[in-house]
Amino acid sequence: MEIASSSSRFKLYDLFELLEFPDKYVVKPVESPHEGFSVDRRDGHIKSLDENTSSGNPTRVSTIYGVGGTIRLLAGTYLLVIMSREEVGTFLGFPIFRATAMKFLPCNEALKFATSQEKKDETYFRTLLQSLEATPGLYFSYGTDLTVNLQRRCKLAEGWTRKPMWKQADPRYVWNWHLLEEMIECKLKLKNSPAVISLLSRRCTRRLGTRMWRRGANLEGDTANFVETEQVVEINGFKFSLLQVRGSIPLLWEQIVDLSYKPRLKINKHEETPKVVHRHFHDLCQRYGEIMAVDLTDQHGDEGDLSKAYATEMDRLPNVRYVSFDFHQICGTTNFDNLGVLYEQIGDEFEKQGYFLVDADENILEEQKGVIRSNCIDCLDRTNVTQNYMAQKSLNLQLKRIGVFDSTECVSMFEDDYTKFKTIWAEQGDAISLQYAGTYALKGDLVRYGKQTVSGAIKDGISAMSRYYLNNFQDGVRQDALDLISGRYTVGTNSPSQIQPIGSQPSFLPVASALLIGGVTVTSFTIHQAGRNTQQYLASALWAGVTAGVVAMIKANGRHLCSKPRLCHLI
């Protein structure tokens, strides 16, 4: 495979043809596709394929492991390449890799003809691309499609797997689908009982975003943090698959950051709300069959109001069972086994939904007839614990089905295997949380050990504070980056800038923070000295008043001091 210049075009054979790029890069194979490609960046003109492309002195030679696609900005086209990778396991015999470093390579320089506003906009867009280069939790395979679950894969029409991989893929779970569009349009041509347990989580791209800036649903019924999780078990020639899904409560609601630790939830009263809920569950029923919605939110406070609104809308859907389970009230922070109370309510229906099973000859023996749709507020921590519990129950049923376990045995009786099982579920929860919230999942100890530990509580505290910082001061930029790469925002040339101005208020935050810290420090010192004379007492009162005033001012203007998206609206 090679990228080289031919006139004003690049050619990436076996990937895409005649994609118009200026002459900047040459990509040559390194023995085999799995070993990567060497990239020569040249300052001068690159000769055509018919000429000696080895002439000239490259200023830098690197190895890449894949091309993620292209994106057009004001200055021209950028090419996304995978600079490093890590093999993390196998799926159906094919190696799976995680992208550990990516790079957007500029392919031309048209900015010298741009206006001053366009140059400012391009600088911001480049900042967004740089933030995306370090996005965690992005996986790929050279040999198989990761976006289609095992049941659907086995039921696809004969010859489906002979199609190009991009035609096999489900666009909802292809993180770089928008970046691939131009390549696709240019004719993409990508070619004892030992057991393996694989866990694949496919994050939907239709309402992609960060924790506080993408809540609830859009008008089309797509929800934030919607993830399809598939547990695949390969043992004795059999393959089992269990699907579960998660997603934000499918109402029109928001939780705008305002510097408070837990911002207030707001339910948007909209005449389209019943249709939004119907669209969401109609799509799920079409894809998965019977749906059981398990709501893990609190039944009091703002969460309780949201849960009640959700329950009211679900009463209008006769074909979907809705179950409310107050996770914090029943399980608290230590009683993982209390999820048995939930299983008593839904266990029979869960077992009827079943799982998918094929034998060594690819004969379908069982089909999954429905899925559980779980949610909490973030669809992270409580949801992770609950999905792990349900997957464990299903694994026991599966192994009994083929005689590996007898009627009295379960996976928790085998300590080493059980530890590995819990670990992959905990790591999966961390990966989903890193993408949505920017930190590791909370309550990871409940998955790993079945109870909260002191070290786990400390780790959760650190993660909670990190979430607070990221949500308030970083996620606005992260949201813009995701909107840009997913195609929700497209860069238009020869048109007025659509980027919302930052304004002058956020620059006040460092001053306010300094006044607050200084006020607290001086107040504490003067209070300690206040008993000595009236002057020091008055100084203490003055600084206490200044500190209180700064706190009140920050609280009143909290929303204006936080990092906000500048490219797209919330819905």
XYZ file of C-alpha atoms in Angstrom:
571
model
C 0.000 0.000 0.000
C 1.349 3.432 -0.822
C 0.423 7.067 -0.706
C 2.309 9.073 -3.269
C 1.802 12.180 -5.313
C 0.477 12.133 -8.830
C 0.034 15.694 -10.063
C -2.103 17.213 -7.292
C -3.558 13.983 -5.993
C -2.744 11.271 -3.462
C -3.385 7.613 -4.160
C -3.812 5.175 -1.288
C -4.140 1.844 -3.055
C -6.573 -0.658 -1.509
C -8.008 2.159 0.619
C -9.129 5.026 -1.564
C -8.452 6.455 -4.969
C -7.886 9.926 -6.330
C -8.564 11.862 -3.148
C -7.375 15.382 -3.867
C -4.470 16.325 -1.601
C -1.474 18.566 -2.293
C 1.984 17.056 -2.422
C 3.112 16.558 1.143
C 3.351 12.957 2.240
C 4.469 9.569 0.994
C 3.301 6.447 2.828
C 5.040 3.155 2.037
C 4.334 -0.350 3.374
C 6.505 -1.920 6.056
C 6.545 -5.592 5.063
C 2.886 -6.234 5.938
C -0.218 -4.175 6.706
C -0.163 -5.356 10.317
C 3.319 -3.955 10.784
C 2.402 -0.455 9.633
C 3.464 2.035 6.983
C 6.424 4.378 6.823
C 5.592 8.026 6.269
C 8.017 10.367 4.512
C 7.240 14.040 4.966
C 8.976 16.088 2.302
C 9.469 19.795 1.955
C 9.698 19.757 -1.826
C 7.585 18.397 -4.650
C 6.916 14.633 -4.615
C 7.263 12.966 -7.951
C 4.503 10.884 -9.473
C 4.246 7.111 -9.034
C 5.859 6.583 -12.399
C 8.944 8.492 -11.295
C 11.482 7.667 -8.632
C 9.632 8.579 -5.437
C 12.673 7.726 -3.387
C 14.506 10.821 -4.621
C 14.692 13.803 -2.340
C 15.488 13.854 1.346
C 12.609 13.338 3.746
C 12.735 15.532 6.830
C 11.032 12.905 8.969
C 10.170 9.217 8.582
C 7.495 7.703 10.850
C 5.462 4.508 10.980
C 1.673 4.589 10.957
C -0.759 1.756 11.597
C -3.852 2.970 9.830
C -5.659 5.878 8.204
C -8.654 7.147 10.175
C -10.047 9.427 7.499
C -10.001 13.046 6.421
C -11.627 16.272 7.502
C -11.855 19.556 5.602
C -11.312 22.795 7.495
C -10.789 26.352 6.295
C -7.141 25.780 5.429
C -7.838 22.593 3.511
C -7.776 18.881 4.280
C -6.284 17.071 7.280
C -5.480 13.353 7.238
C -5.948 11.350 10.473
C -3.375 8.584 10.939
C -2.773 6.116 13.776
C 0.779 6.628 15.046
C 0.877 3.847 17.648
C -1.324 1.000 18.792
C -1.573 -1.711 21.430
C -2.938 -5.212 20.918
C -5.553 -5.759 23.627
C -7.014 -9.163 22.737
C -8.803 -11.114 20.052
C -12.370 -11.342 18.788
C -13.462 -14.440 16.877
C -9.795 -15.195 16.275
C -8.869 -11.739 14.936
C -6.479 -9.441 16.845
C -8.014 -6.252 18.260
C -5.950 -3.101 18.664
C -6.393 0.097 20.661
C -5.189 3.331 19.096
C -2.753 4.834 21.614
C -1.615 7.833 19.565
C -3.102 9.602 16.546
C -2.102 12.586 14.453
C -3.899 14.958 12.094
C -1.551 15.748 9.209
C -2.224 19.003 7.310
C -2.275 18.325 3.596
C -2.225 21.857 2.238
C -1.824 25.444 3.312
C -4.541 27.742 1.957
C -4.614 29.903 5.087
C -2.390 32.601 3.627
C -5.362 33.764 1.572
C -7.752 33.725 4.567
C -9.222 36.686 6.426
C -8.198 37.437 10.010
C -11.444 35.910 11.338
C -10.902 32.744 9.310
C -7.390 32.464 10.740
C -8.793 32.749 14.265
C -11.405 30.107 13.506
C -8.813 27.787 11.977
C -6.637 28.124 15.081
C -9.571 27.047 17.231
C -10.375 24.116 14.917
C -6.764 22.949 15.111
C -6.978 23.086 18.904
C -10.007 20.802 18.715
C -8.162 18.361 16.447
C -5.220 18.278 18.861
C -7.548 17.420 21.734
C -8.987 14.556 19.674
C -5.564 13.070 19.027
C -5.449 11.859 22.633
C -9.003 10.440 22.727
C -8.931 7.190 24.770
C -10.812 3.973 24.135
C -10.767 3.810 20.319
C -10.401 0.277 18.943
C -9.937 -1.236 15.492
C -9.211 -4.502 13.728
C -7.566 -5.194 10.382
C -9.428 -8.467 9.875
C -13.012 -8.211 11.155
C -15.878 -5.805 11.750
C -16.310 -4.899 15.422
C -19.556 -2.969 14.992
C -21.918 -5.902 14.316
C -22.893 -8.227 17.164
C -22.560 -12.005 16.840
C -26.277 -12.742 16.451
C -26.719 -10.251 13.641
C -23.450 -11.354 12.035
C -24.582 -15.000 11.864
C -27.970 -14.083 10.423
C -26.685 -11.809 7.667
C -27.254 -12.900 4.111
C -24.717 -15.228 2.553
C -21.961 -13.271 0.892
C -22.303 -10.316 3.247
C -18.796 -10.790 4.627
C -17.377 -10.625 1.103
C -18.462 -7.002 0.873
C -15.965 -4.235 1.666
C -15.673 -3.818 5.421
C -17.182 -0.328 5.367
C -20.351 -1.764 3.804
C -20.598 -4.386 6.566
C -20.212 -1.888 9.400
C -23.034 -0.332 11.440
C -22.430 3.441 11.100
C -23.901 4.086 14.567
C -20.822 2.558 16.178
C -18.073 3.708 13.796
C -16.365 6.515 15.727
C -14.714 7.979 12.608
C -17.595 7.447 10.135
C -17.789 11.120 9.218
C -14.037 11.177 8.543
C -14.350 8.143 6.262
C -17.117 9.564 4.073
C -14.769 11.140 1.562
C -12.700 7.962 1.377
C -15.811 5.815 0.957
C -17.043 8.019 -1.845
C -13.674 7.381 -3.511
C -14.222 3.597 -3.700
C -12.840 2.278 -0.393
C -11.490 -1.291 -0.900
C -10.392 -2.524 2.564
C -9.891 -5.834 2.288
C -10.006 -29.114 30.748
C -12.320 -26.370 28.607
C -10.325 -23.328 27.680
C -12.649 -20.381 27.198
C -12.329 -16.892 25.771
C -14.592 -14.121 27.044
C -14.675 -10.951 24.924
C -16.433 -7.759 25.919
C -17.245 -5.281 23.142
C -18.907 -1.945 23.858
C -20.082 0.011 20.831
C -20.776 3.671 21.517
C -23.396 5.249 19.267
C -22.260 8.384 17.433
C -25.677 9.931 16.837
C -25.647 11.958 20.087
C -21.950 11.939 20.832
C -20.683 14.139 23.598
C -19.426 14.785 27.100
C -21.153 14.140 30.403
C -22.768 17.515 31.121
C -23.128 18.827 27.575
C -24.972 15.827 26.148
C -27.863 14.688 28.304
C -31.146 13.019 27.411
C -32.373 12.708 23.835
C -32.568 14.796 20.693
C -35.775 15.247 18.710
C -34.998 12.143 16.617
C -34.955 9.961 19.728
C -31.186 9.386 19.854
C -29.835 9.455 23.411
C -26.551 10.527 24.937
C -24.018 7.875 26.005
C -25.908 5.126 24.179
C -23.728 2.017 24.262
C -24.405 -1.517 23.028
C -22.364 -3.997 25.080
C -21.839 -7.555 23.839
C -20.378 -10.342 25.964
C -19.058 -13.136 23.714
C -18.038 -16.487 25.224
C -16.128 -19.035 23.100
C -15.839 -22.481 24.679
C -15.735 -26.096 23.390
C -16.568 -24.944 19.860
C -19.656 -23.011 21.010
C -20.064 -19.247 20.789
C -22.451 -17.374 23.087
C -23.467 -13.735 22.785
C -25.356 -11.580 25.290
C -26.396 -8.032 24.383
C -27.245 -5.242 26.812
C -27.709 -1.543 26.058
C -27.483 1.642 28.074
C -28.451 5.211 27.291
C -29.470 8.473 28.898
C -33.110 8.873 29.920
C -34.835 9.534 26.547
C -36.517 12.799 27.530
C -35.544 16.363 26.632
C -33.555 17.417 29.700
C -30.315 19.154 30.591
C -27.907 19.741 33.481
C -25.863 22.844 32.725
C -22.641 23.277 34.708
C -22.555 26.308 36.997
C -19.577 25.597 39.324
C -21.819 23.795 41.834
C -20.833 20.209 42.587
C -24.178 18.845 41.409
C -25.970 21.224 39.007
C -29.756 21.216 38.984
C -31.554 19.030 36.469
C -33.996 20.759 34.159
C -36.706 18.912 32.235
C -37.619 20.808 29.073
C -41.358 20.858 28.543
C -41.786 20.156 24.851
C -44.775 19.019 22.832
C -42.550 16.546 20.979
C -41.533 14.641 24.137
C -43.997 11.703 23.703
C -42.881 11.303 20.075
C -39.204 11.410 21.113
C -39.730 8.580 23.605
C -41.734 6.581 21.064
C -39.082 7.028 18.360
C -36.348 5.896 20.722
C -38.055 2.692 21.827
C -39.457 1.939 18.382
C -35.878 1.925 17.070
C -34.762 -0.354 19.921
C -37.642 -2.777 19.323
C -36.831 -2.923 15.618
C -33.201 -3.786 16.381
C -33.413 -6.007 19.432
C -36.947 -7.283 19.904
C -38.523 -7.077 23.367
C -37.207 -4.217 25.493
C -37.157 -4.003 29.285
C -36.192 -0.553 30.586
C -34.468 -0.605 33.984
C -34.237 2.833 35.610
C -31.603 2.957 38.396
C -32.040 6.625 39.388
C -32.931 7.919 42.849
C -36.595 8.330 43.691
C -36.203 11.688 45.438
C -34.852 15.146 44.616
C -34.105 16.195 41.051
C -33.389 12.611 40.014
C -36.758 11.582 41.434
C -38.559 14.243 39.387
C -36.794 13.071 36.237
C -37.569 9.435 37.029
C -41.261 10.221 37.556
C -41.412 12.072 34.227
C -39.769 9.063 32.565
C -42.236 6.657 34.202
C -45.161 8.802 33.032
C -44.007 8.623 29.420
C -43.318 4.894 29.680
C -46.925 4.272 30.775
C -47.902 5.263 27.249
C -45.785 2.466 25.718
C -47.685 -0.795 26.317
C -45.082 -3.018 24.631
C -42.119 -1.954 26.782
C -41.803 -2.974 30.422
C -40.476 -0.241 32.703
C -38.859 -1.134 36.050
C -37.746 1.489 38.570
C -34.995 0.404 40.979
C -33.511 2.952 43.409
C -29.925 1.678 43.338
C -28.582 4.009 46.031
C -31.465 3.284 48.400
C -31.313 -0.514 48.065
C -27.624 -1.197 47.385
C -25.961 1.847 48.939
C -22.211 1.844 48.431
C -21.391 -1.618 49.778
C -24.207 -4.090 49.129
C -23.594 -5.362 45.612
C -25.508 -8.559 46.360
C -28.668 -6.516 46.934
C -29.014 -6.427 43.150
C -30.657 -9.791 43.778
C -33.734 -7.742 44.720
C -33.779 -6.382 41.150
C -33.196 -9.842 39.686
C -36.222 -11.155 41.582
C -38.314 -8.584 39.716
C -36.890 -9.071 36.228
C -35.109 -12.446 36.297
C -37.858 -14.475 34.638
C -38.210 -12.050 31.743
C -34.436 -11.693 31.428
C -34.038 -15.464 31.109
C -36.843 -15.587 28.543
C -35.013 -12.990 26.455
C -32.183 -15.509 26.409
C -28.890 -15.257 24.559
C -27.482 -16.124 21.155
C -25.737 -19.496 20.674
C -24.066 -21.152 17.695
C -22.193 -24.460 17.576
C -18.879 -25.289 15.912
C -20.637 -25.711 12.546
C -22.227 -22.249 12.817
C -25.677 -23.773 13.376
C -27.865 -21.355 15.339
C -29.105 -23.107 18.493
C -30.514 -20.135 20.433
C -31.439 -16.548 19.625
C -31.674 -13.566 21.948
C -35.222 -12.242 21.767
C -34.784 -8.935 23.555
C -32.484 -6.776 25.652
C -32.389 -4.912 28.935
C -31.923 -1.164 28.542
C -30.300 0.165 31.730
C -29.810 3.755 32.806
C -28.851 5.896 35.745
C -28.199 9.638 35.417
C -24.820 9.308 33.687
C -25.315 5.692 32.512
C -21.887 4.965 33.970
C -21.307 3.824 37.528
C -24.613 2.295 38.694
C -25.229 1.025 35.179
C -21.813 -0.681 35.030
C -22.477 -2.547 38.271
C -25.933 -3.661 37.162
C -24.897 -4.817 33.691
C -22.032 -6.811 35.209
C -24.492 -8.552 37.525
C -26.850 -9.463 34.678
C -23.959 -10.696 32.509
C -22.788 -12.926 35.333
C -26.264 -14.446 35.662
C -26.385 -15.100 31.922
C -22.902 -16.660 31.910
C -24.019 -19.181 34.523
C -27.037 -20.121 32.396
C -24.897 -20.444 29.269
C -22.332 -22.767 30.835
C -25.072 -24.928 32.320
C -26.694 -25.100 28.884
C -23.697 -26.981 27.405
C -22.848 -28.998 30.502
C -19.727 -27.141 31.664
C -21.502 -26.320 34.948
C -23.895 -28.604 36.754
C -27.104 -27.290 38.278
C -25.384 -26.273 41.542
C -22.334 -24.510 40.112
C -21.789 -20.858 39.171
C -18.813 -18.775 38.044
C -18.370 -17.154 41.486
C -17.313 -20.566 42.869
C -14.124 -20.484 40.769
C -12.041 -17.686 42.248
C -9.419 -17.164 39.528
C -11.927 -17.220 36.680
C -14.366 -15.047 38.604
C -11.660 -12.445 39.285
C -10.785 -12.255 35.589
C -14.462 -11.960 34.663
C -15.029 -9.079 37.082
C -11.830 -7.359 35.997
C -12.775 -7.147 32.309
C -16.167 -5.732 33.260
C -14.573 -3.150 35.550
C -12.091 -2.139 32.839
C -14.903 -1.872 30.322
C -16.730 0.469 32.703
C -13.588 2.576 33.024
C -13.224 2.822 29.236
C -16.815 4.033 28.739
C -16.472 6.496 31.617
C -13.217 7.928 30.256
C -14.905 8.795 26.968
C -18.054 10.324 28.486
C -16.920 11.786 31.821
C -13.144 11.987 31.362
C -12.340 9.842 34.446
C -12.400 6.232 35.530
C -15.777 4.846 36.615
C -16.911 5.196 40.214
C -18.023 2.125 42.188
C -15.406 0.017 40.389
C -14.787 -1.878 43.632
C -18.374 -3.156 43.596
C -17.618 -4.850 40.291
C -14.108 -6.056 41.164
C -14.664 -7.159 44.779
C -18.392 -6.991 45.443
C -17.868 -4.331 48.117
C -16.318 -0.898 48.629
C -12.707 -0.761 49.864
C -10.797 2.095 51.486
C -8.474 2.455 48.493
C -11.488 2.321 46.180
C -13.234 5.060 48.152
C -10.125 7.263 47.853
C -9.922 6.553 44.115
C -13.621 7.406 43.714
C -13.070 10.675 45.576
C -10.212 11.635 43.269
C -12.270 10.696 40.203
C -15.234 12.725 41.489
C -13.076 15.835 41.916
C -11.515 15.267 38.492
C -14.988 15.050 36.965
C -15.918 18.329 38.629
C -12.879 20.072 37.147
C -13.269 18.578 33.668
C -17.014 19.190 33.510
C -16.671 22.835 34.517
C -13.435 23.906 32.831
C -12.551 21.500 29.999
C -15.598 19.783 28.529
C -16.804 22.725 26.458
C -13.751 22.341 24.224
C -14.033 18.530 24.281
C -17.663 18.824 23.156
C -16.708 21.101 20.278
C -14.025 18.615 19.220
C -16.537 15.752 19.189
C -19.098 17.819 17.265
C -16.432 18.651 14.685
C -15.135 15.125 14.151
C -18.611 13.535 14.127
C -19.875 15.905 11.436
C -22.512 17.558 13.607
C -20.671 20.797 12.886
C -19.180 21.255 9.435
C -16.735 23.956 8.485
C -18.039 26.208 5.737
C -15.757 28.313 3.573
C -16.673 31.727 2.171
C -19.313 32.235 4.866
C -19.461 34.249 8.108
C -17.919 32.600 11.163
C -20.453 30.439 13.029
C -18.269 30.067 16.133
C -19.894 31.647 19.164
C -17.556 34.210 20.774
C -15.972 33.285 24.082
C -16.773 36.644 25.592
C -14.914 38.412 28.378
C -16.453 36.765 31.440
C -14.417 33.540 31.635
C -11.191 35.554 32.014
C -12.588 36.783 35.350
C -12.349 33.285 36.857
C -8.620 33.370 37.766
C -9.088 36.741 39.505
C -12.143 35.486 41.392
C -10.311 32.319 42.405
C -7.330 34.298 43.654
C -9.601 36.622 45.668
C -11.455 33.670 47.138
C -8.312 31.801 48.190
C -6.700 34.984 49.480
C -9.845 35.982 51.348
C -10.155 32.611 53.068
C -6.459 32.636 54.001
C -6.456 36.188 55.408
C -9.782 35.660 57.171
C -8.479 32.535 58.872
C -5.322 34.344 59.974
C -7.137 37.452 61.263
C -9.735 35.383 63.137
C -6.862 33.647 64.921
C -5.551 37.087 65.970
C -8.960 38.743 66.505
C -9.056 38.393 70.281
C -6.083 40.712 70.745
C -7.717 44.034 69.764
C -10.743 45.601 68.123
C -8.851 46.571 64.956
C -7.981 42.971 64.168
C -11.573 41.947 64.890
C -12.830 44.479 62.351
C -10.224 43.273 59.837
C -11.494 39.722 60.280
C -15.076 40.847 59.684
C -14.015 42.844 56.609
C -12.162 39.950 54.992
C -14.959 37.542 55.860
C -17.369 39.906 54.085
C -15.076 40.165 51.040
C -14.807 36.366 50.892
C -18.580 35.953 51.196
C -19.103 38.528 48.460
C -16.706 36.766 46.104
C -18.434 33.435 46.800
C -21.839 34.985 46.090
C -20.561 36.601 42.869
C -19.024 33.331 41.637
C -22.221 31.429 42.451
C -24.400 33.986 40.672
C -22.228 33.932 37.554
C -21.251 30.273 37.660
C -22.606 29.400 34.239
C -20.692 32.243 32.611
C -17.402 31.158 34.188
C -17.520 27.565 32.943
C -16.204 26.128 29.703
C -19.066 26.036 27.191
C -19.355 24.559 23.690
C -19.114 27.162 20.937
C -20.130 25.199 17.840
C -23.522 23.509 18.430
C -26.605 23.822 20.602
C -27.546 21.211 23.222
C -30.330 19.421 21.321
